[in-house]
Coordinates of C-alpha atoms and ligand atoms in Angstrom, one line a residue:
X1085 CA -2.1 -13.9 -9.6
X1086 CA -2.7 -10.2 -10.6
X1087 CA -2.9 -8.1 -7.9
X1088 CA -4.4 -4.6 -8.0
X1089 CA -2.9 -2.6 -4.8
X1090 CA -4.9 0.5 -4.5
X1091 CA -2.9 3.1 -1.9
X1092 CA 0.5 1.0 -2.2
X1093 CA 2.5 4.0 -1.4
X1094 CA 1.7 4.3 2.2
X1095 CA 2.8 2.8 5.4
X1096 CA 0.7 -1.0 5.0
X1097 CA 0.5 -0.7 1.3
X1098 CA 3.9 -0.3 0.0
X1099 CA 5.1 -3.3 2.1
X1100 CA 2.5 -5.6 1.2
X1101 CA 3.1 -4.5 -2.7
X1102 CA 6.5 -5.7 -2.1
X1103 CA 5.7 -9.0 -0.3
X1104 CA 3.3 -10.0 -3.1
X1105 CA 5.7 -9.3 -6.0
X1106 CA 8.3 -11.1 -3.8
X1107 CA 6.0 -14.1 -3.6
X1108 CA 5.8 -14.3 -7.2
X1109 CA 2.0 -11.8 -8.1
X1110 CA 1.9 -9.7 -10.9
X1111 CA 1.5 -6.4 -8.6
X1112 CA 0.0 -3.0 -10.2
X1113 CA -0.4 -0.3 -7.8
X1114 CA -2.1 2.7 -7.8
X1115 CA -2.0 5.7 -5.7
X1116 CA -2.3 9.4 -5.8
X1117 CA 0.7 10.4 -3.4
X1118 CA -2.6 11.9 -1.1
X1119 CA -0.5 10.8 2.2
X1120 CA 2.6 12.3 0.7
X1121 CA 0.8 15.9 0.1
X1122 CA -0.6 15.9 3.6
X1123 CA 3.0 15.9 5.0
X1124 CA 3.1 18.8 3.0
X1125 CA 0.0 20.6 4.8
X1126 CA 1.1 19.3 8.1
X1127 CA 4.6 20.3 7.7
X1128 CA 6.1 16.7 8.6
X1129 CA 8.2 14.3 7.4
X1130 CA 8.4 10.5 7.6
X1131 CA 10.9 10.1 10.3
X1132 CA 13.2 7.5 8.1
X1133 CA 13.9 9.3 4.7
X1134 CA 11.5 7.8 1.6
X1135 CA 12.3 8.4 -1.8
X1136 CA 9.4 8.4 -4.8
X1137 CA 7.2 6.3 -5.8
X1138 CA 9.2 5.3 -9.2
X1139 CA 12.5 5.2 -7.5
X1140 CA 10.9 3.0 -4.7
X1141 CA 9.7 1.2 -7.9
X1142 CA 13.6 1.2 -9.8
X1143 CA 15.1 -0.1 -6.8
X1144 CA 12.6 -3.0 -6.3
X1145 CA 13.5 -4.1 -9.8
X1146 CA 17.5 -3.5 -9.3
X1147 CA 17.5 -6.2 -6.0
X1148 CA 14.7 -8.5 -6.8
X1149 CA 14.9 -8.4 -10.4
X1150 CA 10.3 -8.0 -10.4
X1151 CA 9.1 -5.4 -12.0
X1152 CA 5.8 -3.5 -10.0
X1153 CA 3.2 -1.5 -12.5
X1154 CA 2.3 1.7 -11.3
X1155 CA -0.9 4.2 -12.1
X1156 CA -1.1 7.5 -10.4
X1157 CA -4.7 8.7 -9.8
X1158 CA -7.8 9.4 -7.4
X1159 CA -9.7 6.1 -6.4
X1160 CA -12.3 8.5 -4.9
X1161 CA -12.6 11.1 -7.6
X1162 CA -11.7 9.5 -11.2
X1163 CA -14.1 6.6 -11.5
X1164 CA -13.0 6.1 -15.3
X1165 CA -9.5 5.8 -14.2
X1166 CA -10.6 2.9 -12.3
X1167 CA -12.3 1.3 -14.9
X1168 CA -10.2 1.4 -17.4
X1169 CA -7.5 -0.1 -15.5
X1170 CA -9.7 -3.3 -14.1
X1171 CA -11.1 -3.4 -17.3
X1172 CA -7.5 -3.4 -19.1
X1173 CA -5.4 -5.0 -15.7
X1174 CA -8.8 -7.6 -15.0
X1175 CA -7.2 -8.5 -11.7
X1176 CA -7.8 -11.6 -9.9
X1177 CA -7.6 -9.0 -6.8
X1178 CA -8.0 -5.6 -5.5
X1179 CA -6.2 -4.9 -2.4
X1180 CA -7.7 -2.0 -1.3
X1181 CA -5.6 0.6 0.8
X1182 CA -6.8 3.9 -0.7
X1183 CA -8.4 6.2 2.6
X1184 CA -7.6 8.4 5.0
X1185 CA -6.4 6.4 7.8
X1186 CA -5.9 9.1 10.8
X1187 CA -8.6 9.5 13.4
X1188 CA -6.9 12.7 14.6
X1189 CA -6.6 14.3 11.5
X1190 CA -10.4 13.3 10.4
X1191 CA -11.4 15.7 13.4
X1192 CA -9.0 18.3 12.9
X1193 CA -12.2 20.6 11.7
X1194 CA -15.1 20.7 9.3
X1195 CA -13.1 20.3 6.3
X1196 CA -11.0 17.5 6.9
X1197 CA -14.0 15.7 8.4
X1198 CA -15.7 16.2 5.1
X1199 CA -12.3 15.5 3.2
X1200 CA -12.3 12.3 4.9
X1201 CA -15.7 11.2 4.2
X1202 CA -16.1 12.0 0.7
X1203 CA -12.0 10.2 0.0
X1204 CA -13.1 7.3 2.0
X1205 CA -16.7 6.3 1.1
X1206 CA -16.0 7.4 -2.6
X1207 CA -13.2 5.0 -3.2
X1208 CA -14.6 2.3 -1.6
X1209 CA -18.0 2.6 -3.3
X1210 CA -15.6 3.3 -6.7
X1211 CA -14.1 0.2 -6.2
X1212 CA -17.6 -1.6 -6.1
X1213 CA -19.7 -0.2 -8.7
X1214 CA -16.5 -0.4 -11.1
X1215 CA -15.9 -4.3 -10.3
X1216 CA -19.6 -4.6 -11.6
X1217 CA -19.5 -2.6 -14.6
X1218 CA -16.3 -4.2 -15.5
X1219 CA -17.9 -7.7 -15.0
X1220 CA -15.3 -9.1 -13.3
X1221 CA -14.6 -11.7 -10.9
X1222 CA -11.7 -10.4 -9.2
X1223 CA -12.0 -10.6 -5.0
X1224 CA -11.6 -7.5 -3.2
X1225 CA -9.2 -7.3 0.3
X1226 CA -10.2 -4.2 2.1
X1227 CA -8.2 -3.0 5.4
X1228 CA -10.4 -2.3 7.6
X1229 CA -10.7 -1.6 11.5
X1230 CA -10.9 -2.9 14.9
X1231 CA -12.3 0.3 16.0
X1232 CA -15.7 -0.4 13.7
X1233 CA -17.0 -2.2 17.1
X1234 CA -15.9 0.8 19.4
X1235 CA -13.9 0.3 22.2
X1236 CA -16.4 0.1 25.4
X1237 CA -15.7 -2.8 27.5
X1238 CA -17.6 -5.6 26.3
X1239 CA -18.8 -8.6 28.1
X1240 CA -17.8 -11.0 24.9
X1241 CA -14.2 -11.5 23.2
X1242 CA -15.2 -9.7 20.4
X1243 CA -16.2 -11.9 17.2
X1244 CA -15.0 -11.6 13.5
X1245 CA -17.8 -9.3 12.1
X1246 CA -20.7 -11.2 12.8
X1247 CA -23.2 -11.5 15.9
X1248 CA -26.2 -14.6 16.1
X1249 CA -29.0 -12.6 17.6
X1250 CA -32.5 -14.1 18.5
X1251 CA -35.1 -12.3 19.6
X1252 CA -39.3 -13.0 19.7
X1253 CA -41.2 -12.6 16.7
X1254 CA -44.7 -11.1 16.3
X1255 CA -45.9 -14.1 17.6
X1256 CA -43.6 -15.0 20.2
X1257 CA -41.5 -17.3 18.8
X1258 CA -37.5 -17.2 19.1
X1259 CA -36.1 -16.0 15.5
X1260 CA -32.9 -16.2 15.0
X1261 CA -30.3 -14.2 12.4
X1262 CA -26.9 -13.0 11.5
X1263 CA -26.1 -9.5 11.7
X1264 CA -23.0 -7.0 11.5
X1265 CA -21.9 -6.2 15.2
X1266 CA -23.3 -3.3 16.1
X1267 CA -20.9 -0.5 15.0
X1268 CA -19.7 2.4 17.8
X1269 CA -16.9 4.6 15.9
X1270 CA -15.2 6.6 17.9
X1271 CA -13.7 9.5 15.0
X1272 CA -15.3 10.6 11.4
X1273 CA -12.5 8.1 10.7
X1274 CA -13.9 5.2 12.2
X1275 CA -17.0 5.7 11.1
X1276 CA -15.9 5.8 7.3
X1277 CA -14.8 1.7 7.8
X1278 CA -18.4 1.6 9.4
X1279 CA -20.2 2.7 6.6
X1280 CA -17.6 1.0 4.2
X1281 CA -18.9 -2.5 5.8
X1282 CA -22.9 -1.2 4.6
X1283 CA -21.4 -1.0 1.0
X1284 CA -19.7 -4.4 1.3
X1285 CA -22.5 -5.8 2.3
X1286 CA -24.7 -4.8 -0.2
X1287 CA -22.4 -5.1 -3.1
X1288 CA -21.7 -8.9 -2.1
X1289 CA -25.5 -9.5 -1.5
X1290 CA -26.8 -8.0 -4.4
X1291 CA -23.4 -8.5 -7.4
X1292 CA -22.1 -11.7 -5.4
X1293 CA -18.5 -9.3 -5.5
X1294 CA -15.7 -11.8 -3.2
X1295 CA -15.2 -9.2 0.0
X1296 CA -12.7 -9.5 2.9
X1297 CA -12.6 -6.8 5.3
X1298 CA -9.8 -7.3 7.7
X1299 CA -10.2 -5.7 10.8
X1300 CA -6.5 -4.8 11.9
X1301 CA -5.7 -3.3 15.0
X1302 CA -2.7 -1.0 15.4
X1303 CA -0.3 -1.6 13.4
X1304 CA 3.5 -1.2 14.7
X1305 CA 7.1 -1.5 13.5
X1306 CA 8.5 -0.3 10.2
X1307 CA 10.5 -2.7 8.2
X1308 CA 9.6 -5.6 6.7
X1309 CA 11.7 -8.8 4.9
X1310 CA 11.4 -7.2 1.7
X1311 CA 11.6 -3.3 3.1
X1312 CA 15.1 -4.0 4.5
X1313 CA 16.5 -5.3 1.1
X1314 CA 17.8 -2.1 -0.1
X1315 CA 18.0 2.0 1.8
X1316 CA 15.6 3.0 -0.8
X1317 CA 12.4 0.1 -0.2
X1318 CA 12.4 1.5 3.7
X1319 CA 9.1 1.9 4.7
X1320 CA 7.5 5.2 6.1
X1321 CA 7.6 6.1 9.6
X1322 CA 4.7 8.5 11.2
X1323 CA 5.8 10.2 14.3
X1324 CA 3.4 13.2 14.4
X1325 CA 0.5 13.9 15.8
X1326 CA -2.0 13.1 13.4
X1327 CA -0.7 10.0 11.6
X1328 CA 2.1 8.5 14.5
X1329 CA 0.4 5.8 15.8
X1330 CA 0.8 5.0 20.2
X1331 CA 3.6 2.3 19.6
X1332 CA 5.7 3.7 17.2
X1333 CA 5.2 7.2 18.6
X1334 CA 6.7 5.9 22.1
X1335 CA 9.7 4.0 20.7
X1336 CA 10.6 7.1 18.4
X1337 CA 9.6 9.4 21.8
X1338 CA 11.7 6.9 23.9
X1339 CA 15.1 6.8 21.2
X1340 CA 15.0 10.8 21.5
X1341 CA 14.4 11.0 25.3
X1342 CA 10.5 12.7 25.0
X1343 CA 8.3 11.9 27.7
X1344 CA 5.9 9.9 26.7
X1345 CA 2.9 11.2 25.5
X1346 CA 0.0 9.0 27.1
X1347 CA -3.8 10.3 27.0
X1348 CA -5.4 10.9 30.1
X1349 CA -5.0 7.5 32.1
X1350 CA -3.5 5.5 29.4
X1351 CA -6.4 3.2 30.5
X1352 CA -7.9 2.5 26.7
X1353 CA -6.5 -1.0 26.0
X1354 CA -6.1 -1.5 21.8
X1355 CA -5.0 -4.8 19.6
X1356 CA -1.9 -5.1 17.9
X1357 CA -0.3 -5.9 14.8
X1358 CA 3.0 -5.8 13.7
X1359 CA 3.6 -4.6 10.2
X1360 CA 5.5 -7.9 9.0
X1361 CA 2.1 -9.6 10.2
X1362 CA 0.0 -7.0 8.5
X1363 CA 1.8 -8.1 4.4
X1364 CA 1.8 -11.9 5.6
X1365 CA -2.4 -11.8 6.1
X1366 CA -3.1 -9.8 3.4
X1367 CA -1.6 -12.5 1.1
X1368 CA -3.0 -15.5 3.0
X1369 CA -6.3 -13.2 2.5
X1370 CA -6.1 -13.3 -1.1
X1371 CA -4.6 -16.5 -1.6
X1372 CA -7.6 -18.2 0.0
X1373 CA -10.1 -15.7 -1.5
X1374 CA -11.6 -18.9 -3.5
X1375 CA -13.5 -19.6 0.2
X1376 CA -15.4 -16.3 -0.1
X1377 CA -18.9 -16.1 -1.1
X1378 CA -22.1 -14.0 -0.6
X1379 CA -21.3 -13.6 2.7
X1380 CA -18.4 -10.8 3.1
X1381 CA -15.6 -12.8 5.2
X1382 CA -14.8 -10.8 7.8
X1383 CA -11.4 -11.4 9.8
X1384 CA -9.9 -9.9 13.0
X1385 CA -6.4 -8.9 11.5
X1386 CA -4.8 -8.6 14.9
X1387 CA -1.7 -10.3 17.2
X1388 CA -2.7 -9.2 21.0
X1389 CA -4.6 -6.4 23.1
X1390 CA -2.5 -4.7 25.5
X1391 CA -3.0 -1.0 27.3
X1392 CA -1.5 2.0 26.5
X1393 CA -0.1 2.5 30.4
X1394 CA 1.2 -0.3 29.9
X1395 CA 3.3 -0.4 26.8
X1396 CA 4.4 3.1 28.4
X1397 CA 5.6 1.2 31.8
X1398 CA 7.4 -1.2 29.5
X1399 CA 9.4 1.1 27.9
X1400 CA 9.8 3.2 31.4
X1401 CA 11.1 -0.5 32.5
X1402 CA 13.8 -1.4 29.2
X1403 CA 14.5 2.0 28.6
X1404 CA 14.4 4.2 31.2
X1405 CA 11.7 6.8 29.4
X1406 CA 9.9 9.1 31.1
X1407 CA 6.2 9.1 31.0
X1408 CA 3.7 12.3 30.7
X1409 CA 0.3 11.8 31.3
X1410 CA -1.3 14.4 29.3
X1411 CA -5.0 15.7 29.2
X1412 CA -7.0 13.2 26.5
X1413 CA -7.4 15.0 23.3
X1414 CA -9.9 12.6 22.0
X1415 CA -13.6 11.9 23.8
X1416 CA -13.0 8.1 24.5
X1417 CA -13.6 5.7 27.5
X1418 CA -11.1 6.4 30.0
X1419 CA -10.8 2.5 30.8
X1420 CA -11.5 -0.2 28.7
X1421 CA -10.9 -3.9 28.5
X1422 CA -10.6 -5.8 25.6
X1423 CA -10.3 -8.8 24.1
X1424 CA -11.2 -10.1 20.3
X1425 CA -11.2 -13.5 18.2
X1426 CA -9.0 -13.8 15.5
X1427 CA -9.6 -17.7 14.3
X1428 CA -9.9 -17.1 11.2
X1429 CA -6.6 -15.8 10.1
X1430 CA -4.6 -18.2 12.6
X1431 CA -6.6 -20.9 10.8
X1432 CA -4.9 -20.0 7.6
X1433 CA -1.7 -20.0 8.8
X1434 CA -1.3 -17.0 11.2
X1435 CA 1.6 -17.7 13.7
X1436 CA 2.0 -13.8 15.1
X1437 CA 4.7 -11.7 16.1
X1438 CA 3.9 -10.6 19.9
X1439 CA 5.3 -7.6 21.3
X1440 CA 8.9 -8.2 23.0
X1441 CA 11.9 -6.3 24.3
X1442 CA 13.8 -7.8 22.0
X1443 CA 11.6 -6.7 19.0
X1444 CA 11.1 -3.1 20.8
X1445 CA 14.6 -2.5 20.9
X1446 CA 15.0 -3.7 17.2
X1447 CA 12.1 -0.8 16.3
X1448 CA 14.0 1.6 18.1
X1449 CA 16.9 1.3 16.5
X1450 CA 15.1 2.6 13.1
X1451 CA 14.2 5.7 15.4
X1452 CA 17.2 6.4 16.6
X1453 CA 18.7 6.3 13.5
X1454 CA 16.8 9.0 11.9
X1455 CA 16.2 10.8 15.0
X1456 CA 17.8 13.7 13.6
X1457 CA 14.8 14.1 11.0
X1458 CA 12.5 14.5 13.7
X1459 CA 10.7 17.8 14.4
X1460 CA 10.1 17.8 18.0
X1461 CA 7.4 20.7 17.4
X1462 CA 5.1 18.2 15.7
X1463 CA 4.6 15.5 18.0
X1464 CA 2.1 16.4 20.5
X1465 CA -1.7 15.6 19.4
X1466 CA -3.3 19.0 19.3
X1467 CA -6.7 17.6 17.1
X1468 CA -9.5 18.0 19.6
X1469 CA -12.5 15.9 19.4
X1470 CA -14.9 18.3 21.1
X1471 CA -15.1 22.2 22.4
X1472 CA -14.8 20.2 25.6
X1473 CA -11.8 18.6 25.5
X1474 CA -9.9 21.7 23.5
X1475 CA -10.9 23.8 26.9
X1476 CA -9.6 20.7 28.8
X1477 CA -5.7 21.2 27.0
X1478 CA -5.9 24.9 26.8
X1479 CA -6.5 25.1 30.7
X1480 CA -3.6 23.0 31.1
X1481 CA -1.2 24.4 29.4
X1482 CA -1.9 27.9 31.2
Ligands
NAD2599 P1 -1.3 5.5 4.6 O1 -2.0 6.8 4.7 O2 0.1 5.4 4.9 O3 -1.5 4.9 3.1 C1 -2.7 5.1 2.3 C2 -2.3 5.2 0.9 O4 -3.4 5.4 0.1 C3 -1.4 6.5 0.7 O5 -0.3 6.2 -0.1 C4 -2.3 7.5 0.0 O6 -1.6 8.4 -0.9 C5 -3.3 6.5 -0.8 N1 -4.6 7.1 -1.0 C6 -5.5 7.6 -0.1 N2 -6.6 8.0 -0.7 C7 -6.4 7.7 -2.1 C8 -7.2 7.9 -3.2 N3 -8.4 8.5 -3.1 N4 -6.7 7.5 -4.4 C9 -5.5 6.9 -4.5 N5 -4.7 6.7 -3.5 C10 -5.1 7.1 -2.2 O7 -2.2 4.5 5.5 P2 -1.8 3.0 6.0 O8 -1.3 3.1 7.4 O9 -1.0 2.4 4.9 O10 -3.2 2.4 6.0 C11 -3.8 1.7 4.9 C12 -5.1 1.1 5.2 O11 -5.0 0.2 6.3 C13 -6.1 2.2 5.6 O12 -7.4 2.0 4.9 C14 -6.3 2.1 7.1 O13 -7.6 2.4 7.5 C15 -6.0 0.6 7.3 N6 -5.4 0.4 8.6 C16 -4.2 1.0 9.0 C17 -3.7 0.8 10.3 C18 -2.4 1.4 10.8 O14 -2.1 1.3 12.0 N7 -1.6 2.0 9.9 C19 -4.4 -0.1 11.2 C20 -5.6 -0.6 10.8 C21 -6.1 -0.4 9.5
USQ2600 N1 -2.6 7.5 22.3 C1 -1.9 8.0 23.4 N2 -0.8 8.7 23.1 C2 -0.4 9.0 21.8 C3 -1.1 8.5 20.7 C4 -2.3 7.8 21.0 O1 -2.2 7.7 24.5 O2 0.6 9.7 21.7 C5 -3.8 6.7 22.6 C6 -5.1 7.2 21.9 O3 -5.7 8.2 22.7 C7 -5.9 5.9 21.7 C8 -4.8 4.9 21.5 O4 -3.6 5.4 22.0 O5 -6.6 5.6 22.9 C9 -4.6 4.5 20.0 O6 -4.4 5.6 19.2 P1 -3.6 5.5 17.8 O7 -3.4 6.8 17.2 O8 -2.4 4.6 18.0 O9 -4.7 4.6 17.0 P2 -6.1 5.0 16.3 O10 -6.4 6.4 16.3 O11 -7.1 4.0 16.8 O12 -5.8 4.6 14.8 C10 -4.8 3.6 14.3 C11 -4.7 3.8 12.8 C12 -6.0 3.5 12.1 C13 -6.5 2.1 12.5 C14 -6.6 2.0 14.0 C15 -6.8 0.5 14.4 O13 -4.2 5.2 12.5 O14 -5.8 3.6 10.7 O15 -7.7 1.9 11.9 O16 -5.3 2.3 14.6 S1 -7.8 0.4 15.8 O17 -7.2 1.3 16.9 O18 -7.8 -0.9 16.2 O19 -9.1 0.9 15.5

């Protein structure tokens, strides 16, 4: 197949450009190196050491001998771009990685709450209107979110997308219908993947455009099969506040002897997804995109649920880390349970990796290899959700 992978520098896209072309796709990706300049405003660094985009590119060719196209420009902002590279490309997919993917650093302030709305809702609704004035077929893969349903307890394992709800009609009969599960995002982030799901709906209702929005949990680890082939394919590594997710935050914190940085109680329980999970269901995704009609498929791209205090006792356990329990920077529930469906991808062929010490201690190995590249001065979360909660920190650390 060709494969159009929109964002496939970053942390899920570049390994699942990789594991594509390694499968045998004709891969073109495009990207605007967005994720690379916000290091640059943050003042971070990917903990392991990434080279550019074309060198990443070279040295994919040197060790597998596949070649991977590459276009640099804004999904969100250059809509002719976009055409003209469906229109000349005409993939048979659209992978489509291209948004800001931080909550914390969508609610940094007013502008980066903007920044992420307009980047996020314009690409996706780019990507869209383009498939139909291109009049093409091609499916489109969007990564999407577990936190679209919000993370209250819920008295239901949480379905894939949809919910059967019946209720009386005007004249008292039971009606029944199909609707999105009600949406509860919890950061300006969030809420872009919420209103991405409106334009999905639409564009598949009223063009018959193929969607599949994954909802993937957290994703965790670094390398993958293809990543480890040469020093220059390793993937990036977010340790910082903004962009370092919970599990690789703690291993790298753990390799370097930082007290773990858990909000509040450490109570929010999340789902899981190691990265070598995340390439293998985005290609059984596209490869069984032929099941996809009207109806956007939705899937639950996630491994296991598991709470925060907990994956912090586990590595106080193996590792002997010490664990801080700091004031919550973000307004979220302070316990929650949690647990989701995810049928549909296990039905095509999703056998997951589950969190273990062994596969821990493997992850930390990556950290403690580059631990020398890490800036200890950028790891604590200082993006505030509300006036309330920067009061709450600053009283603290008084
Ligand atoms: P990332 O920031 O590492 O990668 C995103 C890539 O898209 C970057 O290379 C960036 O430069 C590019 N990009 C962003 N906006 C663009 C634009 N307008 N035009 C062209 N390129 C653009 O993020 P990631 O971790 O790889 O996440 C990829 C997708 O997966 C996101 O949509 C995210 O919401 C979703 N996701 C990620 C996780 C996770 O834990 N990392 C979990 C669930 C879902
Ligand atoms: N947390 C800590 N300590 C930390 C970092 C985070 O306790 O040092 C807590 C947070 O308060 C939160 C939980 O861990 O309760 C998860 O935070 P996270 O930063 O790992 O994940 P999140 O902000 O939800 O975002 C990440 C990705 C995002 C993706 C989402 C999937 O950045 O792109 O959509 O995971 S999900 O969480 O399932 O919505």
């Amino acid at each position: 197949m060709r494969i159009l992978v929109l964002g496939g520098d970053g942390f899920c896209g570049w390994p699942t450009a990789l594991h594509l072309s390694d499968a045998g796709h004709d891969v073109l990706i495009v990207d605007n190196e967005i994720r690379r300049r916000m290091d640059v405003e943050l003042g971070v660094q990917s903990l392991t050491p990434i080279v550019s985009l074309p060198e990443r590119i070279e040295a994919w060719r040197e060790v597998s001998g596949r070649c991977l196209q590459l276009e640099m420009f804004d999904v969100a902002r250059d809509y002719d771009a976009l055409l003209n590279t469906l229109r000349t490309y005409r993939p048979d997919a659209v992978v489509h990685f291209a948004e800001q993917r931080a909550a914390p650093y969508s609610m940094k302030d007013a502008a980066h709450k903007c920044y992420t709305v307009d980047n996020n809702v314009n690409a996706t609704h780019n990507v869209l209107a383009a498939l139909v004035e291109a009049r093409l077929d091609s499916q489109l893969v969007h990564l999407g979110t577990m936190g679209v349903y919000g993370y209250e307890t819920s008295a239901v394992d949480l379905p894939e997308g949809y919910l059967t709800i019946s209720y009386p009609d005007r004249h008292g009969a039971v009606v029944t219908r199909e609707a999105l599960y009600p949406t509860k995002p919890g950061s300006v982030y969030h809420l872009t993947k919420s209103l991405d799901q409106l334009l999905f709906q639409f564009y598949a209702h009223n063009d018959g455009i193929r969607v599949t929005d994954l909802h993937q949990g957290i994703v965790w680890g670094t390398q993958t099969a293809e990543t480890r082939r040469d020093p220059r394919l390793i993937n990036r590594f977010d340790y910082d506040g903004d962009f370092g997710t919970v599990l690789n935050r703690f291993l790298m914190q753990a390799a370097i002897g930082y007290p773990l940085t858990v909000h509040g109680t450490g109570g929010q329980t999340r789902a899981f997804i190691n990265i070598q999970d995340t390439v293998r269901c985005v290609r059984l995704a596209i490869e069984s995109g032929d099941q996809v009609g009207r109806r956007v498929r939705i899937m639950n791209q996630v491994a296991e649920t598991l709470r925060v205090r907990d994956l912090a006792e586990l590595l106080e356990r193996l590792v002997g880390a010490a664990v801080a329990y700091l004031p919550n920077p973000r307004a979220e529930a302070d316990e929650n349970e949690l647990a989701v469906r995810s049928d549909n991808l296990k039905r095509l062929g999703l056998d997951p990796i589950l969190m273990e010490a062994g596969l821990l201690g493997e992850s930390m190995e990556i950290a403690k290899e580059y631990a020398n590249r890490c800036d200890v001065s950028k790891i604590p979360s200082v993006s505030y959700w509300n006036a309330e909660r920067r009061c709450a920190a600053q009283k603290v650390s008084r």
